[in-house]
Amino acid sequence: MSIKDLYVSSDALGLAANVRKGEVSARELVEVAIECIEDINPQLNAVISKRYDYARALADRAVTDVPFAGVPFLLKDLTLEWEGFPVTNGSAYFKHYTATSSWELAKRMKAAGLIPLGKTNTPEMGRSSSTEPRLYGATKNPWHPEIVAGGSSGGSGAAVASRMVPIADASDGGGSIRMPASLNGLVGLKPSRGRITFGPDVVELVYGGVVYLCLSRTVRDTAAYLDAVAGAMPGDPYALPLPERPYLSLLSDKKPPQLKIGFTTTEPDGRPLGTEQRRAVAAAVKACEALGHEVLETDFTYDFEHMMKLSVRIHAAKSAAYFDSSASKIGRKVTKDDVENVTWEDIQLGRSLSAVQHSQDIEAMRRFARNFVTQFHAFDVVISPVLADLPHPRGWLEMSLDPESFDHRLSGDLKFTAPLNQTGQPAISLPLHQTEDGKPIGVQFAARIGDEAALISLAGQLEQVLPWKERKPQIIAG
């Protein structure tokens, strides 16, 4: 088998094992990854910034006694800082900003052996569930190029699905890991609030609603990545204790715990799910029952419209604060010409809100989260679709739209994902279903806060009985 064949057929842990055995070097993997990016990226527009010389230098001094030894990797171009890499946030306003230091999360990525070759495309400020920023243009979905690749981790999703890299950085503030996972046929875990630090320079993002992890093709890669980067720093406002045993070890349990699992066949307002979503949930339910878990249908309803109204105002306030605080590092204040229409309107709305209104919105959102999470008390895991609708065509969620139209369209994608950002619960998208024409449909599994273990254990079981590894998109490296 050639190195390229090995590269495109292996997951991240598999490649690291080859490096440790001396069967391939980190530098050889980096060169193959560069070849794959140069070959595939012009068709997908997933990678928008390249740092090949940096990757080569890192590969030449790679160590092998780490989980992801010599594994090529891509960073999402949103907020996270790795010294020497640009952080444009998909926005012309930040186009020339380069990180001068590294987050603790970036240091943990590096310590785990991951080698970043560049940055992936993201909608401006991560605001959309489709990656189509004015600055860099749209990312195409490798399964069906006419549909969206998801957002805000759409560039990472397309890059991993097309085999440019086996694993990539991702973040989630309303579904931005899980939606690209669903649309690109990948594994996407949103960890619990407080599982991963933003330190040392950032305390939290949107009151703990934003979390970081990765997109991968296998459950074991996601589990090992969480082991590598999890953990709080002193002073973090949300902090969870690390588990007693590594998440990766859960996948080798011969007798995994029996779970009580709920599932829903309706949208939050009680309307029945669409045909493909019903089929996806039904396949997951059948598989869980066959694995010996107790599975029960449940009424899972909540006032999603109320949550969205609160979310729009809270996000606007945080957006205005972020841009105002960024003026010192950019050297000037943001103007309307620097950003897309939806972003500018967010900034203007945020500046118009009073401190009293913002405080009331935060408290109301926390009440929503409390009411929402009580519906989980009877279950270890709850199954739902990731997306309520079939994949949209590119252009559906461009941020040139007026804010009201944009938010109306966006809200349709957030029905099953965004509430879990407000509660802080972990949730994972698994690629368990496809439409007849081959479009991936992800299924979401959500657990109690702090219980990523239940999700990883169950995901590992489902990967065995409903394997997705051999499915391949239309546009693929190799």
Short mmCIF file of C-alpha atoms in Angstrom, two decimals:
data_model
loop_
_atom_site.label_atom_id
_atom_site.label_comp_id
_atom_site.label_asym_id
_atom_site.label_seq_id
_atom_site.Cartn_x
_atom_site.Cartn_y
_atom_site.Cartn_z
CA MET A 1 0.00 0.00 0.00
CA SER A 2 1.33 3.44 -0.92
CA ILE A 3 1.70 6.14 1.72
CA LYS A 4 -1.12 8.08 0.06
CA ASP A 5 -3.44 5.05 0.11
CA LEU A 6 -2.56 4.53 3.76
CA TYR A 7 -3.21 8.19 4.49
CA VAL A 8 -6.67 8.45 2.94
CA SER A 9 -7.85 5.10 4.31
CA SER A 10 -6.68 5.53 7.92
CA ASP A 11 -8.07 7.50 10.80
CA ALA A 12 -5.87 9.74 12.94
CA LEU A 13 -5.02 7.10 15.55
CA GLY A 14 -4.19 4.63 12.81
CA LEU A 15 -1.74 7.06 11.22
CA ALA A 16 -0.14 7.81 14.59
CA ALA A 17 0.33 4.07 15.16
CA ASN A 18 2.15 3.83 11.82
CA VAL A 19 4.42 6.70 12.86
CA ARG A 20 5.21 5.05 16.19
CA LYS A 21 6.09 1.78 14.43
CA GLY A 22 8.41 3.59 12.07
CA GLU A 23 6.38 2.50 9.04
CA VAL A 24 5.93 6.11 7.96
CA SER A 25 7.36 9.40 9.16
CA ALA A 26 5.50 12.50 10.26
CA ARG A 27 7.17 14.41 7.41
CA GLU A 28 5.89 11.88 4.87
CA LEU A 29 2.36 12.25 6.22
CA VAL A 30 2.58 16.03 6.04
CA GLU A 31 3.76 15.88 2.42
CA VAL A 32 0.87 13.59 1.49
CA ALA A 33 -1.57 15.88 3.31
CA ILE A 34 -0.23 18.86 1.37
CA GLU A 35 -0.70 16.93 -1.87
CA CYS A 36 -4.28 16.07 -0.92
CA ILE A 37 -5.10 19.67 0.00
CA GLU A 38 -3.60 21.03 -3.22
CA ASP A 39 -5.50 18.41 -5.24
CA ILE A 40 -8.93 18.64 -3.59
CA ASN A 41 -9.22 22.07 -2.04
CA PRO A 42 -9.68 23.98 -5.35
CA GLN A 43 -12.92 22.02 -5.77
CA LEU A 44 -14.19 22.58 -2.22
CA ASN A 45 -12.68 25.82 -0.85
CA ALA A 46 -12.35 24.33 2.63
CA VAL A 47 -8.80 25.49 3.44
CA ILE A 48 -8.35 29.26 3.27
CA SER A 49 -4.91 29.73 4.84
CA LYS A 50 -1.87 27.46 4.45
CA ARG A 51 1.18 27.10 6.69
CA TYR A 52 3.03 24.27 4.98
CA ASP A 53 6.56 25.28 5.98
CA TYR A 54 5.50 25.50 9.62
CA ALA A 55 3.98 21.99 9.37
CA ARG A 56 7.13 20.60 7.76
CA ALA A 57 9.30 22.05 10.49
CA LEU A 58 7.04 20.65 13.20
CA ALA A 59 7.00 17.24 11.51
CA ASP A 60 10.79 17.12 11.34
CA ARG A 61 10.99 17.30 15.13
CA ALA A 62 7.86 15.26 15.88
CA VAL A 63 7.84 12.97 18.90
CA THR A 64 6.20 9.58 18.74
CA ASP A 65 5.11 8.88 22.33
CA VAL A 66 1.93 10.96 22.04
CA PRO A 67 -1.59 9.96 20.92
CA PHE A 68 -1.64 11.76 17.55
CA ALA A 69 2.05 11.53 16.70
CA GLY A 70 2.70 13.22 13.36
CA VAL A 71 -0.97 13.48 12.36
CA PRO A 72 -1.80 16.28 9.87
CA PHE A 73 -4.48 18.61 11.18
CA LEU A 74 -6.35 21.80 10.31
CA LEU A 75 -7.43 24.64 12.58
CA LYS A 76 -10.80 26.34 12.23
CA ASP A 77 -10.39 30.04 11.48
CA LEU A 78 -12.56 31.25 14.37
CA THR A 79 -11.41 32.79 17.68
CA LEU A 80 -8.94 30.07 18.74
CA GLU A 81 -5.37 31.38 18.71
CA TRP A 82 -2.25 29.41 17.77
CA GLU A 83 0.81 31.65 17.74
CA GLY A 84 1.82 32.69 14.24
CA PHE A 85 -1.48 31.67 12.60
CA PRO A 86 -4.04 34.17 11.27
CA VAL A 87 -7.40 34.53 13.01
CA THR A 88 -9.73 36.22 10.52
CA ASN A 89 -13.03 34.86 11.92
CA GLY A 90 -14.19 34.84 8.29
CA SER A 91 -14.26 38.65 8.40
CA ALA A 92 -12.42 41.33 6.43
CA TYR A 93 -12.10 43.32 9.66
CA PHE A 94 -9.69 40.70 11.07
CA LYS A 95 -8.04 39.81 7.75
CA HIS A 96 -4.55 40.95 8.78
CA TYR A 97 -4.62 39.80 12.40
CA THR A 98 -2.12 37.12 13.44
CA ALA A 99 -2.08 35.44 16.86
CA THR A 100 0.86 36.46 19.02
CA SER A 101 0.31 33.74 21.63
CA SER A 102 -1.44 30.38 21.95
CA TRP A 103 -4.49 29.33 23.90
CA GLU A 104 -4.01 26.45 26.31
CA LEU A 105 -6.23 24.40 23.99
CA ALA A 106 -3.80 24.99 21.10
CA LYS A 107 -0.90 23.97 23.33
CA ARG A 108 -2.70 20.73 24.18
CA MET A 109 -3.35 20.04 20.49
CA LYS A 110 0.35 20.49 19.79
CA ALA A 111 1.39 18.38 22.78
CA ALA A 112 -0.84 15.56 21.49
CA GLY A 113 1.23 15.47 18.30
CA LEU A 114 -1.16 17.16 15.90
CA ILE A 115 0.49 19.14 13.09
CA PRO A 116 -1.59 22.03 11.67
CA LEU A 117 -1.15 22.77 7.98
CA GLY A 118 -3.51 25.76 7.85
CA LYS A 119 -6.93 27.16 8.67
CA THR A 120 -10.39 26.14 7.48
CA ASN A 121 -13.19 28.31 6.17
CA THR A 122 -15.95 29.55 8.47
CA PRO A 123 -18.89 31.94 8.11
CA GLU A 124 -18.20 35.42 9.44
CA MET A 125 -18.00 35.22 13.25
CA GLY A 126 -19.45 31.70 13.09
CA ARG A 127 -22.89 33.26 12.74
CA SER A 128 -24.36 30.93 10.10
CA SER A 129 -25.08 27.22 9.72
CA SER A 130 -23.61 27.48 6.21
CA THR A 131 -19.99 28.36 5.45
CA GLU A 132 -20.31 31.08 2.82
CA PRO A 133 -18.34 34.13 4.02
CA ARG A 134 -17.97 37.12 1.75
CA LEU A 135 -14.24 37.17 2.55
CA TYR A 136 -13.37 33.71 1.23
CA GLY A 137 -16.45 32.44 -0.61
CA ALA A 138 -18.53 29.31 -0.11
CA THR A 139 -17.23 25.91 0.95
CA LYS A 140 -18.76 23.08 -1.07
CA ASN A 141 -19.97 19.81 0.36
CA PRO A 142 -17.84 16.88 -0.93
CA TRP A 143 -20.85 14.55 -0.94
CA HIS A 144 -23.01 16.84 -3.09
CA PRO A 145 -21.29 20.11 -4.10
CA GLU A 146 -24.58 21.91 -4.64
CA ILE A 147 -25.60 21.66 -0.96
CA VAL A 148 -24.16 23.48 2.04
CA ALA A 149 -21.23 22.04 3.98
CA GLY A 150 -22.71 23.31 7.24
CA GLY A 151 -21.50 25.90 9.67
CA SER A 152 -19.78 27.20 11.38
CA SER A 153 -17.23 24.36 11.14
CA GLY A 154 -18.08 23.73 7.49
CA GLY A 155 -14.53 24.08 6.22
CA SER A 156 -13.29 21.54 8.75
CA GLY A 157 -16.17 19.21 7.88
CA ALA A 158 -15.48 19.29 4.15
CA ALA A 159 -11.74 18.84 4.71
CA VAL A 160 -12.17 15.74 6.89
CA ALA A 161 -14.90 14.17 4.76
CA SER A 162 -12.81 14.56 1.59
CA ARG A 163 -9.74 13.05 3.33
CA MET A 164 -7.57 16.16 3.18
CA VAL A 165 -6.92 15.48 6.86
CA PRO A 166 -8.23 12.73 9.17
CA ILE A 167 -9.30 15.12 11.93
CA ALA A 168 -9.80 18.88 12.30
CA ASP A 169 -10.51 21.55 14.88
CA ALA A 170 -14.16 22.57 15.34
CA SER A 171 -16.30 24.62 17.70
CA ASP A 172 -19.99 24.74 18.56
CA GLY A 173 -22.14 27.64 19.76
CA GLY A 174 -25.50 26.44 18.47
CA GLY A 175 -24.77 23.27 16.53
CA SER A 176 -21.58 24.22 14.71
CA ILE A 177 -19.87 20.87 15.29
CA ARG A 178 -22.95 18.69 14.98
CA MET A 179 -24.47 20.25 11.84
CA PRO A 180 -21.30 19.95 9.70
CA ALA A 181 -20.90 16.41 11.05
CA SER A 182 -24.43 15.60 9.91
CA LEU A 183 -24.00 17.21 6.50
CA ASN A 184 -20.56 15.70 5.82
CA GLY A 185 -21.11 12.20 7.19
CA LEU A 186 -18.78 12.59 10.19
CA VAL A 187 -18.59 12.12 13.95
CA GLY A 188 -19.13 15.40 15.78
CA LEU A 189 -19.18 15.64 19.57
CA LYS A 190 -20.12 18.84 21.39
CA PRO A 191 -18.64 18.39 24.86
CA SER A 192 -20.19 19.66 28.08
CA ARG A 193 -19.84 23.25 29.21
CA GLY A 194 -16.70 23.42 31.31
CA ARG A 195 -15.05 20.35 29.81
CA ILE A 196 -12.41 22.35 27.88
CA THR A 197 -10.72 25.60 28.89
CA PHE A 198 -10.45 28.81 26.85
CA GLY A 199 -7.54 30.06 28.95
CA PRO A 200 -5.35 31.77 29.59
CA ASP A 201 -6.52 34.91 27.80
CA VAL A 202 -10.22 34.12 27.29
CA VAL A 203 -12.45 33.28 30.23
CA GLU A 204 -15.56 32.04 28.40
CA LEU A 205 -17.55 32.58 25.21
CA VAL A 206 -21.26 33.49 25.32
CA TYR A 207 -21.75 32.42 28.93
CA GLY A 208 -20.44 28.93 28.33
CA GLY A 209 -22.60 28.33 25.27
CA VAL A 210 -19.60 27.92 22.97
CA VAL A 211 -17.40 24.83 23.25
CA TYR A 212 -14.53 23.36 21.24
CA LEU A 213 -13.64 19.89 20.04
CA CYS A 214 -13.14 18.31 16.61
CA LEU A 215 -14.63 16.63 13.56
CA SER A 216 -13.43 13.13 12.74
CA ARG A 217 -14.40 10.01 10.84
CA THR A 218 -14.26 7.58 13.76
CA VAL A 219 -15.51 7.50 17.33
CA ARG A 220 -12.12 6.47 18.64
CA ASP A 221 -10.45 9.56 17.15
CA THR A 222 -13.01 11.79 18.83
CA ALA A 223 -12.61 9.99 22.16
CA ALA A 224 -8.81 10.21 22.05
CA TYR A 225 -8.94 13.87 21.07
CA LEU A 226 -11.20 14.65 24.03
CA ASP A 227 -8.76 12.82 26.30
CA ALA A 228 -5.94 14.97 24.91
CA VAL A 229 -7.53 18.40 25.27
CA ALA A 230 -10.02 18.13 28.16
CA GLY A 231 -9.53 19.86 31.48
CA ALA A 232 -10.09 23.22 33.13
CA MET A 233 -7.59 25.87 34.18
CA PRO A 234 -7.61 27.64 37.58
CA GLY A 235 -10.23 30.37 37.57
CA ASP A 236 -12.43 28.93 34.83
CA PRO A 237 -16.07 29.84 35.63
CA TYR A 238 -17.36 26.47 34.41
CA ALA A 239 -15.18 23.51 35.31
CA LEU A 240 -15.88 19.78 35.29
CA PRO A 241 -13.68 17.14 36.92
CA LEU A 242 -11.85 14.84 34.54
CA PRO A 243 -13.26 11.29 34.32
CA GLU A 244 -11.73 8.46 36.32
CA ARG A 245 -10.65 6.66 33.15
CA PRO A 246 -9.81 7.81 29.60
CA TYR A 247 -12.71 8.18 27.20
CA LEU A 248 -10.89 6.04 24.64
CA SER A 249 -10.82 3.11 27.07
CA LEU A 250 -14.62 3.00 27.09
CA LEU A 251 -14.60 1.64 23.55
CA SER A 252 -12.92 -1.58 24.66
CA ASP A 253 -15.48 -2.42 27.35
CA LYS A 254 -16.85 -5.91 26.74
CA LYS A 255 -20.00 -5.14 28.75
CA PRO A 256 -20.88 -1.45 28.25
CA PRO A 257 -23.54 -0.05 30.57
CA GLN A 258 -27.20 -0.52 29.69
CA LEU A 259 -28.80 2.84 29.05
CA LYS A 260 -32.31 4.20 29.31
CA ILE A 261 -32.79 6.07 26.04
CA GLY A 262 -35.57 8.39 24.98
CA PHE A 263 -36.34 9.39 21.41
CA THR A 264 -38.58 11.90 19.70
CA THR A 265 -40.48 11.70 16.43
CA THR A 266 -41.67 15.32 16.54
CA GLU A 267 -40.24 18.81 16.27
CA PRO A 268 -40.24 21.06 19.38
CA ASP A 269 -43.73 22.40 18.55
CA GLY A 270 -45.18 18.90 18.17
CA ARG A 271 -45.16 18.67 14.36
CA PRO A 272 -44.08 15.27 12.98
CA LEU A 273 -40.53 14.91 11.71
CA GLY A 274 -39.91 14.77 7.98
CA THR A 275 -39.58 11.41 6.26
CA GLU A 276 -35.78 11.19 6.20
CA GLN A 277 -35.47 12.41 9.78
CA ARG A 278 -37.99 9.78 10.92
CA ARG A 279 -36.06 7.09 9.08
CA ALA A 280 -32.79 8.20 10.62
CA VAL A 281 -34.21 8.19 14.15
CA ALA A 282 -35.96 4.85 13.56
CA ALA A 283 -32.68 3.24 12.45
CA ALA A 284 -30.95 4.52 15.58
CA VAL A 285 -33.77 3.32 17.82
CA LYS A 286 -33.74 -0.14 16.25
CA ALA A 287 -29.99 -0.43 16.67
CA CYS A 288 -30.08 0.70 20.30
CA GLU A 289 -32.82 -1.81 21.10
CA ALA A 290 -30.81 -4.58 19.44
CA LEU A 291 -27.85 -3.63 21.62
CA GLY A 292 -29.97 -4.25 24.71
CA HIS A 293 -30.73 -0.68 25.75
CA GLU A 294 -34.16 0.35 27.01
CA VAL A 295 -35.64 2.73 24.43
CA LEU A 296 -38.83 4.75 24.94
CA GLU A 297 -40.57 7.41 22.86
CA THR A 298 -41.00 10.71 24.68
CA ASP A 299 -42.73 14.03 24.15
CA PHE A 300 -39.83 16.42 23.89
CA THR A 301 -41.28 19.90 23.49
CA TYR A 302 -40.05 23.38 24.33
CA ASP A 303 -40.61 27.01 23.37
CA PHE A 304 -37.95 27.24 20.70
CA GLU A 305 -39.15 30.61 19.37
CA HIS A 306 -38.77 32.17 22.81
CA MET A 307 -35.25 30.75 23.08
CA MET A 308 -34.32 32.19 19.66
CA LYS A 309 -35.55 35.69 20.54
CA LEU A 310 -33.40 35.65 23.64
CA SER A 311 -30.47 34.19 21.76
CA VAL A 312 -30.54 36.89 19.06
CA ARG A 313 -30.31 39.66 21.67
CA ILE A 314 -27.69 37.95 23.81
CA HIS A 315 -25.55 37.15 20.78
CA ALA A 316 -25.89 40.73 19.54
CA ALA A 317 -24.70 42.13 22.85
CA LYS A 318 -21.71 39.79 22.92
CA SER A 319 -20.92 40.54 19.27
CA ALA A 320 -20.89 44.29 19.86
CA ALA A 321 -18.66 43.82 22.89
CA TYR A 322 -16.27 41.58 20.95
CA PHE A 323 -15.84 44.03 18.09
CA ASP A 324 -15.44 46.99 20.43
CA SER A 325 -12.80 45.17 22.48
CA SER A 326 -10.99 44.10 19.29
CA ALA A 327 -10.40 47.68 18.16
CA SER A 328 -7.17 47.90 20.18
CA LYS A 329 -5.56 44.90 18.46
CA ILE A 330 -6.83 45.80 14.97
CA GLY A 331 -5.91 49.45 15.39
CA ARG A 332 -9.28 50.96 14.54
CA LYS A 333 -12.99 50.57 15.17
CA VAL A 334 -15.10 48.35 12.95
CA THR A 335 -17.14 50.00 10.18
CA LYS A 336 -20.11 48.83 8.15
CA ASP A 337 -17.84 48.15 5.16
CA ASP A 338 -15.68 45.77 7.22
CA VAL A 339 -18.40 43.20 7.88
CA GLU A 340 -21.38 41.48 6.33
CA ASN A 341 -24.91 42.80 6.70
CA VAL A 342 -26.06 40.40 9.41
CA THR A 343 -22.92 41.04 11.46
CA TRP A 344 -23.29 44.82 11.24
CA GLU A 345 -26.92 44.63 12.33
CA ASP A 346 -25.87 42.42 15.25
CA ILE A 347 -23.35 45.03 16.32
CA GLN A 348 -25.92 47.83 16.06
CA LEU A 349 -28.54 45.87 17.98
CA GLY A 350 -26.02 44.95 20.66
CA ARG A 351 -25.00 48.56 21.16
CA SER A 352 -28.66 49.59 21.52
CA LEU A 353 -29.47 47.15 24.32
CA SER A 354 -29.39 48.30 27.92
CA ALA A 355 -27.49 46.49 30.65
CA VAL A 356 -30.85 45.82 32.32
CA GLN A 357 -32.25 44.19 29.18
CA HIS A 358 -29.14 42.05 28.78
CA SER A 359 -29.29 40.93 32.40
CA GLN A 360 -32.96 40.02 32.04
CA ASP A 361 -32.25 38.08 28.83
CA ILE A 362 -29.51 36.04 30.50
CA GLU A 363 -31.77 35.14 33.41
CA ALA A 364 -34.64 34.24 31.04
CA MET A 365 -32.33 32.03 29.01
CA ARG A 366 -31.17 30.24 32.12
CA ARG A 367 -34.79 29.62 33.07
CA PHE A 368 -35.36 28.18 29.61
CA ALA A 369 -32.33 25.92 30.06
CA ARG A 370 -33.56 24.72 33.45
CA ASN A 371 -36.99 23.85 32.07
CA PHE A 372 -35.43 22.15 29.05
CA VAL A 373 -33.00 20.01 30.96
CA THR A 374 -35.64 18.66 33.34
CA GLN A 375 -37.02 16.65 30.41
CA PHE A 376 -33.79 14.62 30.48
CA HIS A 377 -34.11 13.44 34.05
CA ALA A 378 -35.79 10.19 33.09
CA PHE A 379 -33.17 9.25 30.48
CA ASP A 380 -29.44 8.68 30.16
CA VAL A 381 -29.56 9.64 26.47
CA VAL A 382 -32.12 11.25 24.17
CA ILE A 383 -32.17 10.65 20.39
CA SER A 384 -33.29 13.25 17.85
CA PRO A 385 -32.32 14.41 14.39
CA VAL A 386 -29.48 16.91 14.13
CA LEU A 387 -31.30 18.98 11.50
CA ALA A 388 -35.04 19.24 11.14
CA ASP A 389 -34.79 19.81 7.36
CA LEU A 390 -33.00 18.26 4.42
CA PRO A 391 -29.72 19.93 3.38
CA HIS A 392 -30.12 23.40 1.91
CA PRO A 393 -28.69 24.54 -1.43
CA ARG A 394 -25.73 26.88 -1.22
CA GLY A 395 -26.89 30.49 -1.01
CA TRP A 396 -29.80 29.75 1.32
CA LEU A 397 -28.06 31.33 4.31
CA GLU A 398 -25.86 34.05 2.89
CA MET A 399 -25.25 36.80 5.43
CA SER A 400 -26.15 39.49 2.90
CA LEU A 401 -29.79 38.75 3.73
CA ASP A 402 -31.73 41.13 5.94
CA PRO A 403 -31.41 39.99 9.59
CA GLU A 404 -35.08 39.02 10.00
CA SER A 405 -35.05 36.73 6.96
CA PHE A 406 -31.65 35.34 7.89
CA ASP A 407 -32.61 34.52 11.46
CA HIS A 408 -35.88 32.94 10.31
CA ARG A 409 -33.99 30.63 7.98
CA LEU A 410 -31.24 29.95 10.50
CA SER A 411 -33.68 29.04 13.25
CA GLY A 412 -34.93 26.12 11.18
CA ASP A 413 -31.49 24.52 11.49
CA LEU A 414 -31.09 25.05 15.24
CA LYS A 415 -34.21 23.40 16.63
CA PHE A 416 -32.50 20.29 17.99
CA THR A 417 -28.98 21.59 18.52
CA ALA A 418 -29.05 25.09 20.03
CA PRO A 419 -30.98 24.27 23.25
CA LEU A 420 -28.15 21.96 24.28
CA ASN A 421 -25.69 24.85 24.10
CA GLN A 422 -27.88 26.71 26.57
CA THR A 423 -28.07 23.78 28.99
CA GLY A 424 -24.39 22.88 28.59
CA GLN A 425 -25.17 19.23 27.87
CA PRO A 426 -22.95 17.06 25.67
CA ALA A 427 -24.35 15.85 22.35
CA ILE A 428 -22.94 13.89 19.43
CA SER A 429 -23.90 13.61 15.77
CA LEU A 430 -23.36 10.20 14.20
CA PRO A 431 -23.62 9.49 10.43
CA LEU A 432 -26.22 6.74 10.69
CA HIS A 433 -28.39 7.51 7.66
CA GLN A 434 -28.26 8.59 4.03
CA THR A 435 -30.92 9.71 1.58
CA GLU A 436 -31.46 7.64 -1.56
CA ASP A 437 -29.27 10.05 -3.51
CA GLY A 438 -26.46 9.76 -0.97
CA LYS A 439 -26.80 12.86 1.19
CA PRO A 440 -25.68 12.17 4.78
CA ILE A 441 -28.23 12.55 7.58
CA GLY A 442 -26.86 12.67 11.10
CA VAL A 443 -28.60 11.51 14.25
CA GLN A 444 -28.07 13.40 17.51
CA PHE A 445 -27.58 11.71 20.87
CA ALA A 446 -27.65 14.00 23.92
CA ALA A 447 -26.76 13.12 27.51
CA ARG A 448 -26.75 14.70 30.95
CA ILE A 449 -24.15 17.40 31.55
CA GLY A 450 -20.74 15.91 32.23
CA ASP A 451 -21.64 12.50 30.81
CA GLU A 452 -19.67 12.38 27.56
CA ALA A 453 -18.81 8.83 28.63
CA ALA A 454 -22.36 7.61 27.93
CA LEU A 455 -22.28 9.14 24.46
CA ILE A 456 -18.85 7.79 23.54
CA SER A 457 -19.69 4.31 24.79
CA LEU A 458 -22.97 4.23 22.87
CA ALA A 459 -21.40 5.76 19.75
CA GLY A 460 -18.73 3.07 19.76
CA GLN A 461 -21.39 0.37 19.88
CA LEU A 462 -23.38 1.95 17.04
CA GLU A 463 -20.24 2.29 14.92
CA GLN A 464 -19.92 -1.49 15.08
CA VAL A 465 -23.50 -2.34 14.14
CA LEU A 466 -24.15 0.53 11.70
CA PRO A 467 -20.68 1.09 10.22
CA TRP A 468 -20.15 4.17 8.11
CA LYS A 469 -16.40 3.99 7.50
CA GLU A 470 -16.63 2.69 3.94
CA ARG A 471 -19.01 5.40 2.70
CA LYS A 472 -17.19 7.87 0.51
CA PRO A 473 -18.24 11.28 -0.89
CA GLN A 474 -18.11 12.30 -4.53
CA ILE A 475 -15.04 14.49 -4.08
CA ILE A 476 -12.30 12.66 -2.21
CA ALA A 477 -8.52 12.69 -2.04
CA GLY A 478 -6.63 9.75 -3.46
#
